[in-house]
Short mmCIF file of C-alpha atoms and ligand atoms in Angstrom, two decimals:
data_model
loop_
_atom_site.label_atom_id
_atom_site.label_comp_id
_atom_site.label_asym_id
_atom_site.label_seq_id
_atom_site.Cartn_x
_atom_site.Cartn_y
_atom_site.Cartn_z
CA MET A 1307 109.36 131.25 75.97
CA ILE A 1308 111.18 130.26 78.71
CA ALA A 1309 108.63 129.03 80.83
CA ASP A 1310 106.82 127.32 78.17
CA GLU A 1311 110.40 125.52 77.18
CA ILE A 1312 110.35 124.68 81.14
CA ARG A 1313 106.77 123.13 81.36
CA ARG A 1314 107.00 121.24 77.91
CA LEU A 1315 110.77 120.04 79.24
CA ALA A 1316 109.17 118.75 82.89
CA ALA A 1317 106.07 117.16 81.55
CA GLU A 1318 108.59 115.49 79.11
CA GLN A 1319 110.77 113.92 81.77
CA GLY A 1320 108.05 113.58 84.33
CA ALA A 1321 109.81 115.98 86.43
CA VAL A 1322 107.85 118.11 89.18
CA ILE A 1323 109.00 121.78 90.02
CA LEU A 1324 108.98 122.28 93.62
CA ALA A 1325 109.26 125.81 94.93
CA HIS A 1326 109.52 127.89 98.28
CA ASN A 1327 107.74 130.83 99.19
CA TYR A 1328 110.41 132.76 98.90
CA GLU A 1329 111.49 132.10 95.39
CA ARG A 1330 111.53 134.84 92.16
CA PRO A 1331 107.82 135.35 91.14
CA GLU A 1332 108.93 134.05 87.79
CA VAL A 1333 109.88 130.66 89.20
CA GLN A 1334 106.92 130.66 91.49
CA ASP A 1335 104.78 130.91 88.23
CA VAL A 1336 106.46 127.81 86.53
CA ALA A 1337 106.26 125.37 89.57
CA ASP A 1338 104.01 122.90 90.22
CA PHE A 1339 103.63 123.05 93.77
CA LEU A 1340 104.54 126.31 96.10
CA GLY A 1341 104.96 125.94 99.58
CA ASP A 1342 106.67 126.47 103.00
CA SER A 1343 109.58 124.28 103.85
CA LEU A 1344 107.00 121.81 105.78
CA GLU A 1345 104.99 121.33 102.77
CA LEU A 1346 107.54 121.07 100.40
CA ALA A 1347 109.10 118.27 102.71
CA ILE A 1348 105.54 116.39 102.77
CA ARG A 1349 105.31 117.32 99.01
CA ALA A 1350 108.51 115.60 98.57
CA LYS A 1351 107.58 112.33 100.42
CA GLU A 1352 104.29 112.06 98.28
CA THR A 1353 105.52 112.65 95.08
CA THR A 1354 105.95 110.04 92.38
CA ALA A 1355 107.65 111.86 89.70
CA ASP A 1356 111.01 110.73 88.57
CA VAL A 1357 112.62 113.64 88.88
CA ILE A 1358 112.24 116.35 91.55
CA ILE A 1359 113.44 120.33 90.53
CA PHE A 1360 113.89 121.97 93.55
CA CYS A 1361 113.63 125.44 93.60
CA GLY A 1362 114.72 126.47 96.93
CA VAL A 1363 117.96 126.68 98.84
CA ASP A 1364 120.72 123.35 99.82
CA PHE A 1365 118.95 121.83 102.65
CA MET A 1366 115.41 121.82 101.60
CA ALA A 1367 116.94 120.16 98.43
CA GLU A 1368 118.53 117.89 100.45
CA THR A 1369 115.46 116.92 102.74
CA ALA A 1370 113.67 116.10 99.51
CA LYS A 1371 116.68 113.55 98.72
CA ILE A 1372 116.64 111.92 101.92
CA LEU A 1373 113.05 111.42 101.73
CA ASN A 1374 113.70 109.73 98.02
CA PRO A 1375 116.63 108.29 98.03
CA GLY A 1376 115.80 106.54 94.59
CA ARG A 1377 114.64 109.58 92.50
CA LYS A 1378 116.92 112.32 90.67
CA VAL A 1379 116.79 115.37 93.17
CA ILE A 1380 117.78 118.51 91.16
CA LEU A 1381 118.70 121.91 92.75
CA PRO A 1382 119.41 124.11 89.61
CA VAL A 1383 122.15 126.58 91.04
CA GLN A 1384 125.55 124.73 93.29
CA ASP A 1385 125.61 127.81 95.91
CA ALA A 1386 122.09 128.29 97.06
CA THR A 1387 122.60 127.82 100.66
CA CYS A 1388 121.37 129.06 103.99
CA PRO A 1389 123.92 130.72 106.63
CA LEU A 1390 122.03 129.81 109.52
CA ALA A 1391 122.00 126.10 108.62
CA GLU A 1392 125.93 126.70 108.50
CA ALA A 1393 125.97 128.32 112.30
CA LEU A 1394 125.34 124.35 113.76
CA THR A 1395 127.81 121.35 113.04
CA PRO A 1396 127.16 117.80 114.42
CA GLU A 1397 130.01 118.17 116.62
CA MET A 1398 128.52 120.93 118.11
CA VAL A 1399 125.21 119.01 118.73
CA ARG A 1400 127.37 115.50 119.77
CA GLU A 1401 128.87 117.94 122.57
CA ALA A 1402 125.66 119.78 123.78
CA ARG A 1403 124.22 116.14 123.99
CA ALA A 1404 127.06 114.78 126.46
CA CYS A 1405 126.22 117.98 128.27
CA HIS A 1406 122.48 117.59 128.98
CA PRO A 1407 122.04 113.76 129.06
CA GLY A 1408 118.19 113.02 128.85
CA ALA A 1409 117.62 116.15 126.72
CA ALA A 1410 115.62 115.52 123.23
CA VAL A 1411 117.47 117.00 120.15
CA VAL A 1412 114.67 119.02 117.91
CA LEU A 1413 116.41 120.38 114.93
CA TYR A 1414 114.99 122.93 112.61
CA VAL A 1415 114.97 121.80 108.73
CA ASN A 1416 117.34 124.61 108.63
CA SER A 1417 120.25 122.62 109.37
CA THR A 1418 122.56 120.29 107.23
CA ALA A 1419 121.92 116.55 106.66
CA GLU A 1420 125.12 115.73 109.13
CA CYS A 1421 123.30 117.79 111.74
CA LYS A 1422 119.86 115.87 111.02
CA ALA A 1423 121.35 112.75 111.54
CA GLU A 1424 122.43 113.82 114.87
CA ALA A 1425 118.53 114.99 116.00
CA ASP A 1426 116.17 113.38 117.65
CA ILE A 1427 113.63 114.68 115.35
CA THR A 1428 113.27 117.90 113.30
CA CYS A 1429 110.94 120.90 112.60
CA THR A 1430 109.84 123.75 110.95
CA SER A 1431 108.93 127.45 111.74
CA ALA A 1432 105.42 125.35 111.16
CA ASN A 1433 105.52 122.94 113.59
CA ALA A 1434 108.09 123.62 116.23
CA VAL A 1435 105.96 124.44 118.85
CA ALA A 1436 103.76 121.06 117.97
CA VAL A 1437 106.91 118.85 117.81
CA VAL A 1438 108.47 119.79 121.37
CA ARG A 1439 104.80 119.29 122.89
CA SER A 1440 105.02 116.08 121.43
CA LEU A 1441 108.35 115.03 123.24
CA ALA A 1442 108.02 113.01 126.69
CA GLU A 1443 111.14 115.04 127.89
CA ASP A 1444 110.99 118.30 129.45
CA VAL A 1445 114.69 119.76 128.27
CA VAL A 1446 115.16 120.38 124.41
CA LEU A 1447 118.29 120.97 122.65
CA PHE A 1448 116.88 122.98 119.97
CA GLY A 1449 118.66 124.43 116.63
CA PRO A 1450 119.98 126.49 115.25
CA ASP A 1451 117.26 129.04 115.34
CA ALA A 1452 117.48 130.59 118.52
CA ASN A 1453 114.71 133.15 117.89
CA LEU A 1454 112.68 130.26 116.84
CA ALA A 1455 113.98 128.53 120.43
CA HIS A 1456 112.68 131.45 121.92
CA PHE A 1457 108.96 131.11 120.25
CA VAL A 1458 108.75 127.98 121.65
CA GLN A 1459 109.92 128.50 125.22
CA GLN A 1460 106.58 131.19 124.61
CA HIS A 1461 104.19 128.82 123.61
CA LEU A 1462 105.50 126.39 125.91
CA PRO A 1463 106.94 127.37 129.35
CA GLU A 1464 106.45 123.76 131.03
CA LYS A 1465 109.89 122.86 129.03
CA GLN A 1466 113.26 124.00 129.25
CA ILE A 1467 114.25 125.00 125.99
CA ILE A 1468 117.87 125.35 125.59
CA PRO A 1469 119.48 126.94 121.81
CA LEU A 1470 121.64 125.25 120.24
CA PRO A 1471 123.63 127.58 119.28
CA PRO A 1472 123.10 130.21 121.53
CA GLU A 1473 123.05 132.69 119.06
CA GLY A 1474 122.11 131.52 115.84
CA HIS A 1475 119.95 133.68 113.71
CA CYS A 1476 119.09 134.22 110.10
CA PRO A 1477 121.03 136.93 108.56
CA LEU A 1478 117.77 138.43 107.01
CA HIS A 1479 114.90 138.27 109.57
CA VAL A 1480 117.23 139.59 112.45
CA ARG A 1481 117.59 142.81 110.42
CA PHE A 1482 113.32 143.78 110.97
CA SER A 1483 113.12 145.92 114.03
CA LEU A 1484 110.35 147.65 115.90
CA SER A 1485 110.55 150.73 113.82
CA ASP A 1486 109.37 148.04 110.73
CA VAL A 1487 106.52 146.99 113.21
CA GLU A 1488 105.56 150.71 113.69
CA ALA A 1489 105.43 151.52 110.44
CA GLY A 1490 103.11 148.96 109.70
CA HIS A 1491 100.92 150.18 112.29
CA ALA A 1492 100.97 153.41 111.19
CA ARG A 1493 99.98 152.11 107.77
CA GLY A 1494 96.60 150.76 109.39
CA ASP A 1495 98.14 147.06 108.02
CA THR A 1496 97.91 143.96 110.36
CA VAL A 1497 101.98 143.03 110.98
CA VAL A 1498 103.12 139.47 110.93
CA CYS A 1499 106.58 138.34 111.17
CA HIS A 1500 108.27 135.03 110.90
CA PRO A 1501 109.26 133.39 114.21
CA GLU A 1502 112.95 133.73 112.65
CA CYS A 1503 112.65 137.76 113.81
CA ASN A 1504 113.78 139.09 116.95
CA PRO A 1505 111.90 138.86 120.77
CA ASP A 1506 110.85 142.16 120.33
CA VAL A 1507 109.60 142.39 117.20
CA GLN A 1508 107.64 139.03 117.45
CA ALA A 1509 105.81 140.65 120.98
CA ALA A 1510 105.02 143.80 119.17
CA SER A 1511 103.96 142.19 115.86
CA ASP A 1512 99.78 141.00 115.34
CA LEU A 1513 100.92 137.64 114.31
CA VAL A 1514 104.24 135.32 114.14
CA ALA A 1515 103.72 132.87 111.67
CA SER A 1516 105.81 130.49 109.26
CA THR A 1517 105.08 131.23 105.45
CA GLY A 1518 102.95 128.73 105.28
CA GLY A 1519 100.92 130.44 108.35
CA MET A 1520 100.77 133.41 106.70
CA VAL A 1521 99.03 131.83 103.68
CA ARG A 1522 96.35 130.62 105.75
CA GLU A 1523 95.82 133.67 107.91
CA ALA A 1524 95.92 136.38 105.01
CA PRO A 1525 92.52 135.94 104.24
CA HIS A 1526 91.36 137.31 107.80
CA HIS A 1527 92.72 141.22 106.74
CA ALA A 1528 92.59 143.62 104.33
CA ALA A 1529 96.12 145.08 104.48
CA TRP A 1530 99.37 143.34 105.99
CA THR A 1531 102.82 144.44 106.72
CA VAL A 1532 104.70 141.23 106.05
CA LEU A 1533 108.35 141.12 108.18
CA THR A 1534 110.16 138.09 105.96
CA GLU A 1535 111.44 137.45 102.60
CA GLU A 1536 109.64 140.22 100.31
CA ALA A 1537 109.02 137.44 97.19
CA MET A 1538 106.61 136.55 100.03
CA THR A 1539 104.07 139.24 99.28
CA TYR A 1540 104.22 137.96 95.48
CA ARG A 1541 102.74 134.81 96.61
CA LEU A 1542 100.18 136.25 99.32
CA SER A 1543 99.33 138.72 96.27
CA CYS A 1544 98.72 136.46 93.22
CA LEU A 1545 96.48 134.33 96.05
CA TYR A 1546 94.50 137.16 97.47
CA PRO A 1547 94.68 139.81 94.85
CA GLU A 1548 92.24 141.82 96.82
CA ALA A 1549 94.07 142.06 99.94
CA ALA A 1550 97.26 144.92 100.28
CA PHE A 1551 100.36 143.15 101.51
CA HIS A 1552 103.23 145.38 101.81
CA PRO A 1553 106.86 144.14 102.23
CA VAL A 1554 109.75 146.07 103.92
CA GLU A 1555 112.03 147.66 101.16
CA GLY A 1556 115.18 145.50 100.63
CA ALA A 1557 113.90 142.28 102.42
CA GLU A 1558 115.77 140.08 100.28
CA CYS A 1559 117.42 136.50 100.75
CA GLU A 1560 120.36 136.45 98.61
CA ASP A 1561 120.49 132.78 98.49
CA MET A 1562 116.91 132.45 97.87
CA LYS A 1563 117.31 134.56 95.01
CA LYS A 1564 119.65 132.92 93.16
CA ILE A 1565 117.95 130.59 91.19
CA ARG A 1566 116.64 132.01 87.98
CA LEU A 1567 114.26 130.95 85.15
CA GLU A 1568 117.59 130.48 82.76
CA ASP A 1569 118.89 127.80 85.62
CA VAL A 1570 115.48 126.23 86.12
CA LEU A 1571 115.80 125.20 82.08
CA HIS A 1572 119.37 124.30 82.40
CA ALA A 1573 118.55 121.77 85.08
CA LEU A 1574 115.80 120.14 82.93
CA ARG A 1575 118.42 120.16 79.84
CA THR A 1576 121.58 118.73 81.67
CA GLY A 1577 120.18 117.36 84.89
CA GLU A 1578 122.40 119.79 86.48
CA TYR A 1579 123.09 120.09 90.01
CA GLU A 1580 122.08 116.48 91.35
CA VAL A 1581 121.43 116.61 94.83
CA GLN A 1582 123.26 113.85 96.87
CA VAL A 1583 123.35 112.69 100.41
CA GLU A 1584 125.64 110.08 101.64
CA THR A 1585 123.58 106.73 102.84
CA ALA A 1586 124.53 106.75 106.15
CA ILE A 1587 123.94 110.30 106.97
CA ALA A 1588 120.84 110.42 104.98
CA ALA A 1589 119.17 106.67 106.83
CA ARG A 1590 119.91 108.47 110.35
CA ALA A 1591 118.47 112.11 109.38
CA ARG A 1592 115.60 110.13 107.64
CA HIS A 1593 114.40 108.98 110.66
CA ALA A 1594 114.12 112.48 112.26
CA ILE A 1595 112.58 114.20 109.33
CA GLU A 1596 109.84 111.11 109.03
CA ARG A 1597 109.33 111.11 112.94
CA MET A 1598 108.37 114.56 112.42
CA ILE A 1599 105.98 114.33 109.26
CA ALA A 1600 104.33 111.49 110.50
CA LEU A 1601 102.87 113.86 113.41
CA PRO A 1602 99.18 114.72 113.36
CA ARG A 1603 99.02 117.76 111.46
P1 13P B 459 109.21 128.43 106.38
O1 13P B 459 108.91 127.06 107.40
O2 13P B 459 108.17 129.10 106.57
O3 13P B 459 109.32 127.74 105.07
O4 13P B 459 110.80 129.24 106.61
C1 13P B 459 111.84 129.00 105.86
C2 13P B 459 112.56 129.79 105.98
O5 13P B 459 114.11 129.29 105.73
C3 13P B 459 112.74 130.88 106.67
O6 13P B 459 113.64 131.39 106.44
#
């Protein structure tokens, strides 16, 4: 079986397989470690494996490489990217800084390595509020997700959060609507949404949480409607088989679906496709990522 061959080759090569909670179920099943983007960054920093097979999208694999310049990091497909990350350029960050001298720059990990190199600190959806709260600056340029910026602003009214760009968003998460929340409530479910969802959906949901937050909260209710990538419900159902988790039909991130088991096997057989980040960019981006990881959890 292909999964057995993957596990055999990973053991032979001293490779660790990390996978995001949105990966295909069969890819989740062969992973050594599953997690949200913060948990994966921490695991990538802590691993002693020679090779990291990263099943996720490019910015996540880049983060793993930045934290492990001496290790081989492999993304099994070449075109698994994130349209949200592509909404921001380093020039936009530099221009915004020039317009707001004294403001801190906080970038969501869903950004390119070149943008992270311009940031003071990174954050994920799991720790965005804690990261911004930890800063001395009252004005924060926050990008590239405007809905996550809104979420942080709601929690920290004492700060001024300026979204950068003003309208950056995840094409999947902005598709969820109030009618999805209403359908969940009509079923008697607790409704949880990701903070990349629109403000009206956040306000109407019972809980707003990162995918890691969903894992932690799931045991508290018996039935959930989950407003994020549908593979999250596979992850939750494996952890809590006695509870019911309802996705919204068709809620698929096509980039997160690109890695198939065959690609993981190919990666182990050939070493393709190795992630590279330019040394000077990586050094500056590492500072911003490690500052985030060093915060108390
Ligand atoms: P998490 O921080 O919950 O892993 O979310 C990552 C992501 O890319 C959401 O679209």
